[in-house]
Structures are given as C-alpha cells and as structure tokens.
GROMACS .gro file of C-alpha atoms in nm:
model
  361
    1MET     CA    1   1.160  -5.397   7.237
    2THR     CA    2   0.994  -5.272   7.554
    3LEU     CA    3   0.925  -4.967   7.765
    4ARG     CA    4   0.973  -5.026   8.138
    5ILE     CA    5   0.796  -4.805   8.392
    6ASP     CA    6   0.949  -4.824   8.739
    7ILE     CA    7   0.670  -4.842   9.001
    8SER     CA    8   0.879  -4.971   9.293
    9GLY     CA    9   0.731  -4.846   9.620
   10LEU     CA   10   0.434  -4.687   9.442
   11PRO     CA   11   0.109  -4.703   9.646
   12SER     CA   12  -0.169  -4.880   9.458
   13GLU     CA   13  -0.389  -4.569   9.469
   14ARG     CA   14  -0.136  -4.388   9.249
   15LEU     CA   15  -0.204  -4.627   8.963
   16ARG     CA   16  -0.526  -4.477   8.833
   17PHE     CA   17  -0.775  -4.539   8.554
   18ALA     CA   18  -0.963  -4.233   8.426
   19ALA     CA   19  -1.123  -4.102   8.107
   20SER     CA   20  -0.981  -3.792   7.938
   21PRO     CA   21  -1.180  -3.577   7.694
   22LEU     CA   22  -0.860  -3.421   7.555
   23ALA     CA   23  -0.690  -3.759   7.501
   24GLU     CA   24  -0.999  -3.889   7.320
   25LEU     CA   25  -1.014  -3.575   7.105
   26ALA     CA   26  -0.646  -3.632   7.016
   27ALA     CA   27  -0.732  -3.992   6.921
   28MET     CA   28  -1.014  -3.864   6.697
   29LEU     CA   29  -0.779  -3.615   6.533
   30HIS     CA   30  -0.533  -3.897   6.465
   31VAL     CA   31  -0.814  -4.095   6.298
   32LEU     CA   32  -0.889  -3.793   6.078
   33ALA     CA   33  -0.520  -3.761   5.985
   34GLU     CA   34  -0.461  -4.136   5.936
   35PRO     CA   35  -0.796  -4.303   5.853
   36GLY     CA   36  -0.607  -4.597   5.701
   37HIS     CA   37  -0.505  -4.703   6.054
   38HIS     CA   38  -0.871  -4.727   6.151
   39PRO     CA   39  -1.077  -4.891   5.875
   40GLN     CA   40  -1.369  -4.939   6.113
   41LEU     CA   41  -1.386  -4.558   6.154
   42ALA     CA   42  -1.331  -4.465   5.788
   43GLY     CA   43  -1.698  -4.375   5.743
   44TRP     CA   44  -1.696  -4.155   6.052
   45ALA     CA   45  -1.379  -3.979   5.936
   46ALA     CA   46  -1.523  -3.915   5.589
   47ASP     CA   47  -1.842  -3.771   5.738
   48VAL     CA   48  -1.647  -3.542   5.971
   49TRP     CA   49  -1.421  -3.411   5.693
   50ALA     CA   50  -1.723  -3.351   5.473
   51GLY     CA   51  -1.895  -3.148   5.744
   52LEU     CA   52  -1.598  -2.940   5.866
   53PRO     CA   53  -1.602  -2.565   5.803
   54PRO     CA   54  -1.326  -2.490   5.546
   55GLY     CA   55  -1.128  -2.280   5.791
   56LEU     CA   56  -1.123  -2.555   6.053
   57ALA     CA   57  -1.016  -2.816   5.798
   58ASP     CA   58  -0.719  -2.596   5.705
   59ARG     CA   59  -0.624  -2.552   6.072
   60LEU     CA   60  -0.627  -2.927   6.131
   61ARG     CA   61  -0.397  -2.984   5.835
   62GLU     CA   62  -0.146  -2.722   5.946
   63ALA     CA   63  -0.117  -2.861   6.300
   64GLU     CA   64  -0.155  -3.230   6.219
   65PHE     CA   65   0.194  -3.327   6.340
   66LEU     CA   66   0.065  -3.271   6.695
   67TRP     CA   67  -0.128  -3.596   6.662
   68ARG     CA   68  -0.047  -3.770   6.333
   69SER     CA   69   0.283  -3.956   6.380
   70SER     CA   70   0.356  -3.910   6.748
   71ARG     CA   71   0.105  -3.764   6.992
   72ALA     CA   72   0.223  -3.443   7.160
   73ASP     CA   73   0.254  -3.537   7.528
   74PHE     CA   74   0.032  -3.254   7.648
   75LEU     CA   75  -0.258  -3.404   7.452
   76VAL     CA   76  -0.264  -3.709   7.684
   77PRO     CA   77  -0.315  -3.565   8.035
   78ALA     CA   78  -0.175  -3.734   8.342
   79ARG     CA   79  -0.453  -3.577   8.550
   80PRO     CA   80  -0.771  -3.617   8.346
   81ARG     CA   81  -1.048  -3.368   8.415
   82PRO     CA   82  -1.423  -3.402   8.364
   83THR     CA   83  -1.434  -3.152   8.076
   84LEU     CA   84  -1.228  -3.060   7.773
   85ALA     CA   85  -1.218  -2.696   7.885
   86GLU     CA   86  -1.058  -2.788   8.219
   87GLU     CA   87  -0.794  -3.000   8.048
   88LEU     CA   88  -0.716  -2.721   7.802
   89ASP     CA   89  -0.676  -2.487   8.101
   90ASP     CA   90  -0.414  -2.729   8.237
   91VAL     CA   91  -0.232  -2.723   7.901
   92ASP     CA   92  -0.229  -2.343   7.915
   93ARG     CA   93  -0.033  -2.365   8.242
   94ILE     CA   94   0.257  -2.550   8.074
   95ASP     CA   95   0.558  -2.324   8.008
   96ASP     CA   96   0.648  -2.235   7.649
   97GLU     CA   97   0.968  -2.439   7.633
   98THR     CA   98   0.795  -2.758   7.749
   99TYR     CA   99   0.499  -2.702   7.516
  100VAL     CA  100   0.705  -2.622   7.207
  101THR     CA  101   0.950  -2.909   7.259
  102ALA     CA  102   0.660  -3.155   7.293
  103ALA     CA  103   0.477  -3.006   6.995
  104LEU     CA  104   0.773  -3.037   6.758
  105ILE     CA  105   0.858  -3.403   6.824
  106THR     CA  106   0.744  -3.535   6.487
  107THR     CA  107   0.944  -3.854   6.437
  108CYS     CA  108   0.858  -4.174   6.627
  109GLY     CA  109   1.120  -4.417   6.736
  110SER     CA  110   1.480  -4.401   6.842
  111SER     CA  111   1.739  -4.648   6.959
  112ARG     CA  112   1.870  -4.402   7.215
  113VAL     CA  113   1.754  -4.305   7.564
  114HIS     CA  114   1.673  -3.936   7.567
  115PHE     CA  115   1.707  -3.716   7.872
  116ALA     CA  116   1.591  -3.355   7.883
  117ALA     CA  117   1.662  -3.226   7.532
  118PRO     CA  118   1.763  -2.869   7.445
  119SER     CA  119   1.468  -2.643   7.373
  120PRO     CA  120   1.426  -2.530   7.011
  121LEU     CA  121   1.325  -2.192   7.155
  122THR     CA  122   1.674  -2.135   7.294
  123ASP     CA  123   1.909  -2.380   7.119
  124PRO     CA  124   1.993  -2.298   6.753
  125THR     CA  125   2.076  -2.659   6.664
  126ALA     CA  126   1.753  -2.789   6.814
  127ARG     CA  127   1.561  -2.515   6.634
  128GLU     CA  128   1.715  -2.599   6.297
  129ARG     CA  129   1.645  -2.970   6.346
  130ALA     CA  130   1.284  -2.904   6.447
  131LEU     CA  131   1.223  -2.683   6.144
  132ASP     CA  132   1.384  -2.935   5.909
  133LEU     CA  133   1.160  -3.213   6.041
  134ALA     CA  134   0.849  -2.994   6.016
  135GLN     CA  135   0.932  -2.887   5.660
  136ALA     CA  136   0.968  -3.253   5.564
  137ARG     CA  137   0.599  -3.292   5.654
  138GLY     CA  138   0.505  -3.020   5.406
  139ALA     CA  139   0.513  -2.645   5.348
  140VAL     CA  140   0.205  -2.579   5.562
  141GLN     CA  141   0.346  -2.769   5.858
  142GLY     CA  142   0.685  -2.603   5.815
  143ALA     CA  143   0.529  -2.258   5.823
  144PHE     CA  144   0.327  -2.352   6.132
  145ALA     CA  145   0.643  -2.467   6.314
  146GLU     CA  146   0.819  -2.143   6.217
  147ARG     CA  147   0.532  -1.941   6.367
  148LEU     CA  148   0.533  -2.156   6.681
  149LEU     CA  149   0.902  -2.088   6.737
  150THR     CA  150   0.865  -1.716   6.661
  151ASP     CA  151   0.549  -1.644   6.863
  152PRO     CA  152   0.459  -1.939   7.091
  153ALA     CA  153   0.182  -1.752   7.275
  154ALA     CA  154  -0.010  -1.669   6.958
  155VAL     CA  155   0.017  -2.020   6.815
  156ARG     CA  156  -0.077  -2.181   7.146
  157ALA     CA  157  -0.389  -1.967   7.156
  158ARG     CA  158  -0.466  -2.067   6.797
  159VAL     CA  159  -0.425  -2.438   6.877
  160ARG     CA  160  -0.661  -2.409   7.174
  161ASP     CA  161  -0.915  -2.225   6.962
  162THR     CA  162  -0.884  -2.498   6.697
  163LEU     CA  163  -0.952  -2.770   6.954
  164GLU     CA  164  -1.250  -2.576   7.088
  165GLN     CA  165  -1.387  -2.549   6.735
  166CYS     CA  166  -1.345  -2.928   6.702
  167ALA     CA  167  -1.561  -2.969   7.012
  168VAL     CA  168  -1.847  -2.787   6.843
  169ALA     CA  169  -1.793  -2.947   6.501
  170PHE     CA  170  -1.773  -3.315   6.600
  171PHE     CA  171  -1.615  -3.393   6.937
  172ASP     CA  172  -1.904  -3.315   7.172
  173ALA     CA  173  -2.141  -3.545   6.984
  174ALA     CA  174  -1.884  -3.826   6.958
  175TRP     CA  175  -1.783  -3.792   7.324
  176GLU     CA  176  -2.145  -3.827   7.431
  177ARG     CA  177  -2.171  -4.151   7.232
  178VAL     CA  178  -1.858  -4.313   7.376
  179ALA     CA  179  -1.890  -4.189   7.736
  180VAL     CA  180  -2.095  -4.491   7.848
  181GLN     CA  181  -1.850  -4.736   7.691
  182LEU     CA  182  -1.556  -4.565   7.857
  183ALA     CA  183  -1.732  -4.554   8.194
  184THR     CA  184  -1.809  -4.926   8.171
  185ASP     CA  185  -1.447  -5.007   8.093
  186LEU     CA  186  -1.328  -4.792   8.384
  187ARG     CA  187  -1.560  -4.970   8.629
  188VAL     CA  188  -1.413  -5.305   8.524
  189LYS     CA  189  -1.052  -5.186   8.547
  190ASN     CA  190  -1.092  -5.013   8.883
  191ASP     CA  191  -1.275  -5.313   9.028
  192LEU     CA  192  -0.994  -5.544   8.915
  193LEU     CA  193  -0.735  -5.310   9.064
  194LYS     CA  194  -0.920  -5.288   9.395
  195ARG     CA  195  -1.007  -5.658   9.432
  196HIS     CA  196  -0.719  -5.838   9.261
  197GLY     CA  197  -0.429  -5.594   9.241
  198ILE     CA  198  -0.208  -5.440   8.974
  199GLY     CA  199  -0.124  -5.755   8.775
  200PRO     CA  200  -0.480  -5.852   8.676
  201ALA     CA  201  -0.568  -5.488   8.612
  202LEU     CA  202  -0.275  -5.450   8.372
  203ALA     CA  203  -0.359  -5.778   8.199
  204SER     CA  204  -0.706  -5.641   8.126
  205VAL     CA  205  -0.559  -5.331   7.958
  206SER     CA  206  -0.374  -5.512   7.678
  207GLY     CA  207  -0.171  -5.822   7.613
  208ALA     CA  208   0.116  -5.580   7.550
  209VAL     CA  209   0.108  -5.447   7.909
  210THR     CA  210   0.234  -5.671   8.190
  211LEU     CA  211   0.367  -5.655   8.543
  212ALA     CA  212   0.731  -5.768   8.567
  213PRO     CA  213   0.796  -6.075   8.788
  214ASP     CA  214   0.964  -5.852   9.047
  215GLY     CA  215   0.642  -5.647   9.074
  216ASP     CA  216   0.846  -5.327   9.050
  217HIS     CA  217   0.803  -5.251   8.679
  218ILE     CA  218   0.525  -5.221   8.425
  219VAL     CA  219   0.648  -5.360   8.092
  220VAL     CA  220   0.495  -5.230   7.768
  221ASP     CA  221   0.567  -5.375   7.425
  222LYS     CA  222   0.653  -5.063   7.225
  223LEU     CA  223   0.873  -4.947   6.940
  224GLN     CA  224   1.193  -4.885   7.135
  225ASP     CA  225   1.379  -5.001   7.444
  226LYS     CA  226   1.335  -4.726   7.701
  227SER     CA  227   1.262  -4.676   8.068
  228THR     CA  228   1.092  -4.419   8.287
  229ALA     CA  229   0.977  -4.392   8.647
  230ALA     CA  230   0.641  -4.328   8.811
  231HIS     CA  231   0.768  -4.228   9.152
  232GLY     CA  232   0.562  -3.962   9.326
  233ALA     CA  233   0.293  -3.879   9.073
  234GLY     CA  234   0.211  -4.237   8.967
  235VAL     CA  235   0.082  -4.385   8.641
  236THR     CA  236  -0.243  -4.299   8.464
  237PHE     CA  237  -0.430  -4.536   8.230
  238VAL     CA  238  -0.674  -4.370   7.990
  239PRO     CA  239  -0.923  -4.580   7.789
  240SER     CA  240  -0.999  -4.484   7.428
  241VAL     CA  241  -1.264  -4.595   7.180
  242PHE     CA  242  -1.121  -4.397   6.888
  243GLY     CA  243  -0.761  -4.495   6.968
  244SER     CA  244  -0.791  -4.861   6.871
  245PRO     CA  245  -0.558  -5.035   6.788
  246HIS     CA  246  -0.290  -4.793   6.912
  247LEU     CA  247  -0.132  -4.810   7.254
  248VAL     CA  248  -0.003  -4.457   7.327
  249VAL     CA  249   0.247  -4.407   7.611
  250VAL     CA  250   0.376  -4.078   7.751
  251HIS     CA  251   0.721  -4.149   7.891
  252ALA     CA  252   0.950  -3.855   7.805
  253CYS     CA  253   1.173  -3.700   8.067
  254GLY     CA  254   0.975  -3.456   8.282
  255TRP     CA  255   0.634  -3.606   8.205
  256GLN     CA  256   0.429  -3.835   8.428
  257PRO     CA  257   0.379  -4.177   8.264
  258VAL     CA  258   0.041  -4.213   8.093
  259VAL     CA  259  -0.090  -4.509   7.892
  260GLN     CA  260  -0.382  -4.455   7.654
  261TYR     CA  261  -0.517  -4.799   7.567
  262PRO     CA  262  -0.783  -4.912   7.317
  263VAL     CA  263  -1.121  -5.035   7.435
  264ALA     CA  264  -1.238  -5.158   7.092
  265GLU     CA  265  -1.100  -5.464   6.916
  266PRO     CA  266  -0.915  -5.441   6.580
  267SER     CA  267  -1.094  -5.554   6.267
  268PRO     CA  268  -1.048  -5.919   6.154
  269SER     CA  269  -0.796  -6.000   5.886
  270GLU     CA  270  -0.866  -6.114   5.530
  271PRO     CA  271  -0.689  -6.408   5.356
  272VAL     CA  272  -0.428  -6.357   5.083
  273SER     CA  273  -0.218  -6.594   4.873
  274LEU     CA  274   0.059  -6.803   5.028
  275GLU     CA  275   0.311  -6.649   4.787
  276THR     CA  276   0.224  -6.298   4.906
  277ILE     CA  277   0.236  -6.403   5.271
  278THR     CA  278   0.579  -6.563   5.219
  279LEU     CA  279   0.717  -6.253   5.050
  280ARG     CA  280   0.590  -6.028   5.329
  281LEU     CA  281   0.708  -6.250   5.613
  282GLU     CA  282   1.056  -6.265   5.457
  283ALA     CA  283   1.057  -5.885   5.440
  284LEU     CA  284   0.957  -5.864   5.806
  285ALA     CA  285   1.213  -6.122   5.921
  286HIS     CA  286   1.489  -5.860   5.941
  287PRO     CA  287   1.475  -5.671   6.275
  288VAL     CA  288   1.572  -5.339   6.115
  289ARG     CA  289   1.291  -5.362   5.859
  290LEU     CA  290   1.040  -5.444   6.132
  291ARG     CA  291   1.165  -5.146   6.330
  292LEU     CA  292   1.129  -4.916   6.028
  293LEU     CA  293   0.781  -5.050   5.961
  294ARG     CA  294   0.670  -4.983   6.318
  295THR     CA  295   0.800  -4.630   6.283
  296LEU     CA  296   0.613  -4.580   5.955
  297ALA     CA  297   0.299  -4.712   6.123
  298ARG     CA  298   0.292  -4.386   6.321
  299GLY     CA  299   0.274  -4.182   6.003
  300PRO     CA  300   0.466  -4.095   5.684
  301HIS     CA  301   0.843  -4.047   5.724
  302THR     CA  302   1.123  -3.959   5.486
  303ASN     CA  303   1.440  -4.162   5.436
  304GLY     CA  304   1.634  -3.896   5.625
  305GLU     CA  305   1.397  -3.901   5.922
  306LEU     CA  306   1.421  -4.278   5.949
  307ALA     CA  307   1.800  -4.270   5.922
  308HIS     CA  308   1.821  -4.005   6.195
  309ALA     CA  309   1.575  -4.181   6.426
  310TRP     CA  310   1.756  -4.515   6.416
  311GLU     CA  311   2.114  -4.396   6.359
  312LEU     CA  312   2.143  -4.568   6.022
  313SER     CA  313   2.299  -4.452   5.695
  314SER     CA  314   2.065  -4.324   5.426
  315PRO     CA  315   2.170  -4.596   5.174
  316GLU     CA  316   2.106  -4.866   5.433
  317VAL     CA  317   1.755  -4.732   5.499
  318SER     CA  318   1.692  -4.712   5.123
  319ARG     CA  319   1.780  -5.081   5.079
  320HIS     CA  320   1.542  -5.188   5.354
  321LEU     CA  321   1.263  -4.964   5.224
  322ALA     CA  322   1.303  -5.118   4.877
  323VAL     CA  323   1.245  -5.467   5.021
  324LEU     CA  324   0.936  -5.350   5.208
  325ARG     CA  325   0.800  -5.180   4.896
  326ARG     CA  326   0.847  -5.495   4.687
  327ALA     CA  327   0.653  -5.686   4.951
  328GLY     CA  328   0.368  -5.437   4.922
  329LEU     CA  329   0.401  -5.320   5.281
  330LEU     CA  330   0.460  -4.951   5.217
  331THR     CA  331   0.416  -4.683   4.953
  332GLY     CA  332   0.613  -4.370   4.871
  333ARG     CA  333   0.492  -4.030   4.755
  334ARG     CA  334   0.707  -3.733   4.658
  335HIS     CA  335   0.649  -3.396   4.826
  336GLY     CA  336   0.888  -3.142   4.673
  337ARG     CA  337   1.242  -3.264   4.740
  338TYR     CA  338   1.125  -3.526   4.991
  339VAL     CA  339   0.977  -3.873   4.941
  340ARG     CA  340   0.751  -3.969   5.230
  341TYR     CA  341   0.695  -4.339   5.293
  342THR     CA  342   0.369  -4.471   5.439
  343LEU     CA  343   0.267  -4.806   5.584
  344ASP     CA  344   0.023  -5.001   5.365
  345VAL     CA  345  -0.228  -5.097   5.636
  346PRO     CA  346  -0.445  -5.328   5.419
  347GLY     CA  347  -0.135  -5.525   5.317
  348LEU     CA  348  -0.032  -5.569   5.678
  349THR     CA  349  -0.389  -5.646   5.787
  350ALA     CA  350  -0.391  -5.940   5.547
  351LEU     CA  351  -0.114  -6.102   5.754
  352GLY     CA  352  -0.332  -6.108   6.063
  353SER     CA  353  -0.483  -5.884   6.327
  354ASP     CA  354  -0.221  -5.978   6.590
  355LEU     CA  355   0.066  -5.861   6.365
  356LEU     CA  356  -0.125  -5.545   6.272
  357ALA     CA  357  -0.189  -5.462   6.637
  358ALA     CA  358   0.176  -5.524   6.727
  359VAL     CA  359   0.302  -5.293   6.452
  360LEU     CA  360   0.049  -5.018   6.522
  361ARG     CA  361   0.115  -5.015   6.896
   0.00000   0.00000   0.00000
C-alpha cells in the first residue's frame, strides 16, 4: 500500500525542508493523547499532564480527535513560519468549510480515493456522519463536534486559544529544547538536496519514502493506496522529534502535500517466546487484519468505523478483530453502546522495531 505524490516537472526548489512550530505542537498533543505509541516520551507526557491547569486538560480531551487518530490537515502547515503565532494566523485565514471538514475527519484509512467531499456544514448526510463518528469517540467529543458545526467561529477561536495556552504550559519550553536538533536535521537534508538531488534527500527522510524510477513520483509507504499531485505549490518536508515513529502525510484534495517525518529512532524491541511470536505472525498474515491493525495504530476505533473505512461487513470485521485479540495485539473497552478497539503497542513492539514502525507509519 502506497501514497504516490506526482512531482513531474516540479522545480527542485519547490521541494522544501522546513521546521514547523504548529506541526511539532500537534505531534506533542498526539503524544499526550496516545502515550503508548511513544514509550520513550511516556515520562514527558506524564509530567505535562500532571502540570496542566485543570481547564486546559479538559480542553485537550474535548478536542483530541484533531490530533489523536488522524492529524487535522491544518495542523501540518505547507508553508511553515518561524513562530506558532504566525502559523495560527494562517489557520485563521482558512474558510469555515475547509476547516470544519478537516477537523471532523476522525477515522484513518480507506480503500477508496476521495475527491472533494461534501461539507458537513452544508450537507445533511455529511453532517450526520461526522456527528456519529465524533459521538463514537465519546460524549465530550460528540458535544464538541456539535458546537463546531453550529458555531464554527466560536469553536475555532476556542481551539486557537487552547493551542496558545499549550504554548505557555509546555510547548515553548519543549520547542526550545528540540530546535537545535531540528535545525541540524534540516541542514543535512537541504545540503543533500542541493548537492545530490531529490533521491538522496528522500532516502535520508525515511526508508518508507523513495523516488520512483521514473523520477516523477515520490512514493510513501502508508496505510492506503492513494495519489496526489504537487504541481505548482510543491512538497514540504517537516522534521519532528516528538512525532517518532509516525510518518504523517497531508494529501487530501485541495491541500498541498506535506510530509512530517521523525528525526528520532524508535525504541529497540524486547524478546518474547516463539509460541507468542508464531501466534502473532499468523494473525498478521492476513492482509485485512494487517490493514485493520494499521488503522487502529492511529487511535481507538469501533467495529462500525472500521467496517465503514474499509467497506467491510460488521461481522467480517468482528471475526478479524477476534483473531487479533487472541494474539494479544489489541484490546477493547466499552464506552456506552460502543466498544473501542486499541492497538497493543508493547505486544507489537515485541515483534521488532521494523514491524512497529511500519504499522505506526
């Protein structure tokens, strides 16, 4: 499964490497929402949660679907700015329909190619679907989505204020610590691009990012088979310390392609018994189960969400989830009338860091 970015005829200067404060803040927020994905940052996440003002902690929980499962596209800027405030100003310039549609995409993965989708602000079916997905995340998230659809301006202002409070609470200090590491990585990438061209520069980003033999496409190993084009605006590559091991790609219709790649290396794996490894490898041998697992790696999903995302029947999804649960690769927790399934990261880590990185991409 790959994402192909068409760069045919693109001048080399329109493939850019730049650091983004907003994208790194979004990566930090994902760590806070899913610390299990980032065991090396578990201590940092615990310290941040312990030090958050109660009101800010509540705000992060209500808006967590902006960064938990799938990153809202406006949180990964195509034109990074030097400061968080400047990037938030750019977000403010996005129209309501674009902002709301991006904000309410809560399920990762699909076997279909999506073109411009109807806006939940104007299309009743899209609105009902968006609310149903948000309510599956929990009552708080459902209420937040309802407010976003009813009064986008007020909620957008609240989200910006929340992100500005995060800057004071933890982001500014963390950004200062990682700025040197990001700058060092950018010097290496830009030097490779200037001296050796696109291929070597892409190879230094990740083993999952390559230049196609024809030189006209960037190929990214991701959850689904899709394609997009970088004509005109180009492609932006954004390094992240807090994003490891995820490889985040903005590719939706109407958005400039952006790749946020990890600078840090994933943690080493730990050995487990041969019997356990065999059971888990057999569970992963089926392509549908691997696809479901990669979707669950982005965050908890219900049976219905998985069935909708991959155009499967609910009983079929249930059978595959049962195999994955027996192998110890996921857990389920009931929230009202929904059961939300979650990837068991330690269980997957035990199979090896390469497999973990591939699933979490």
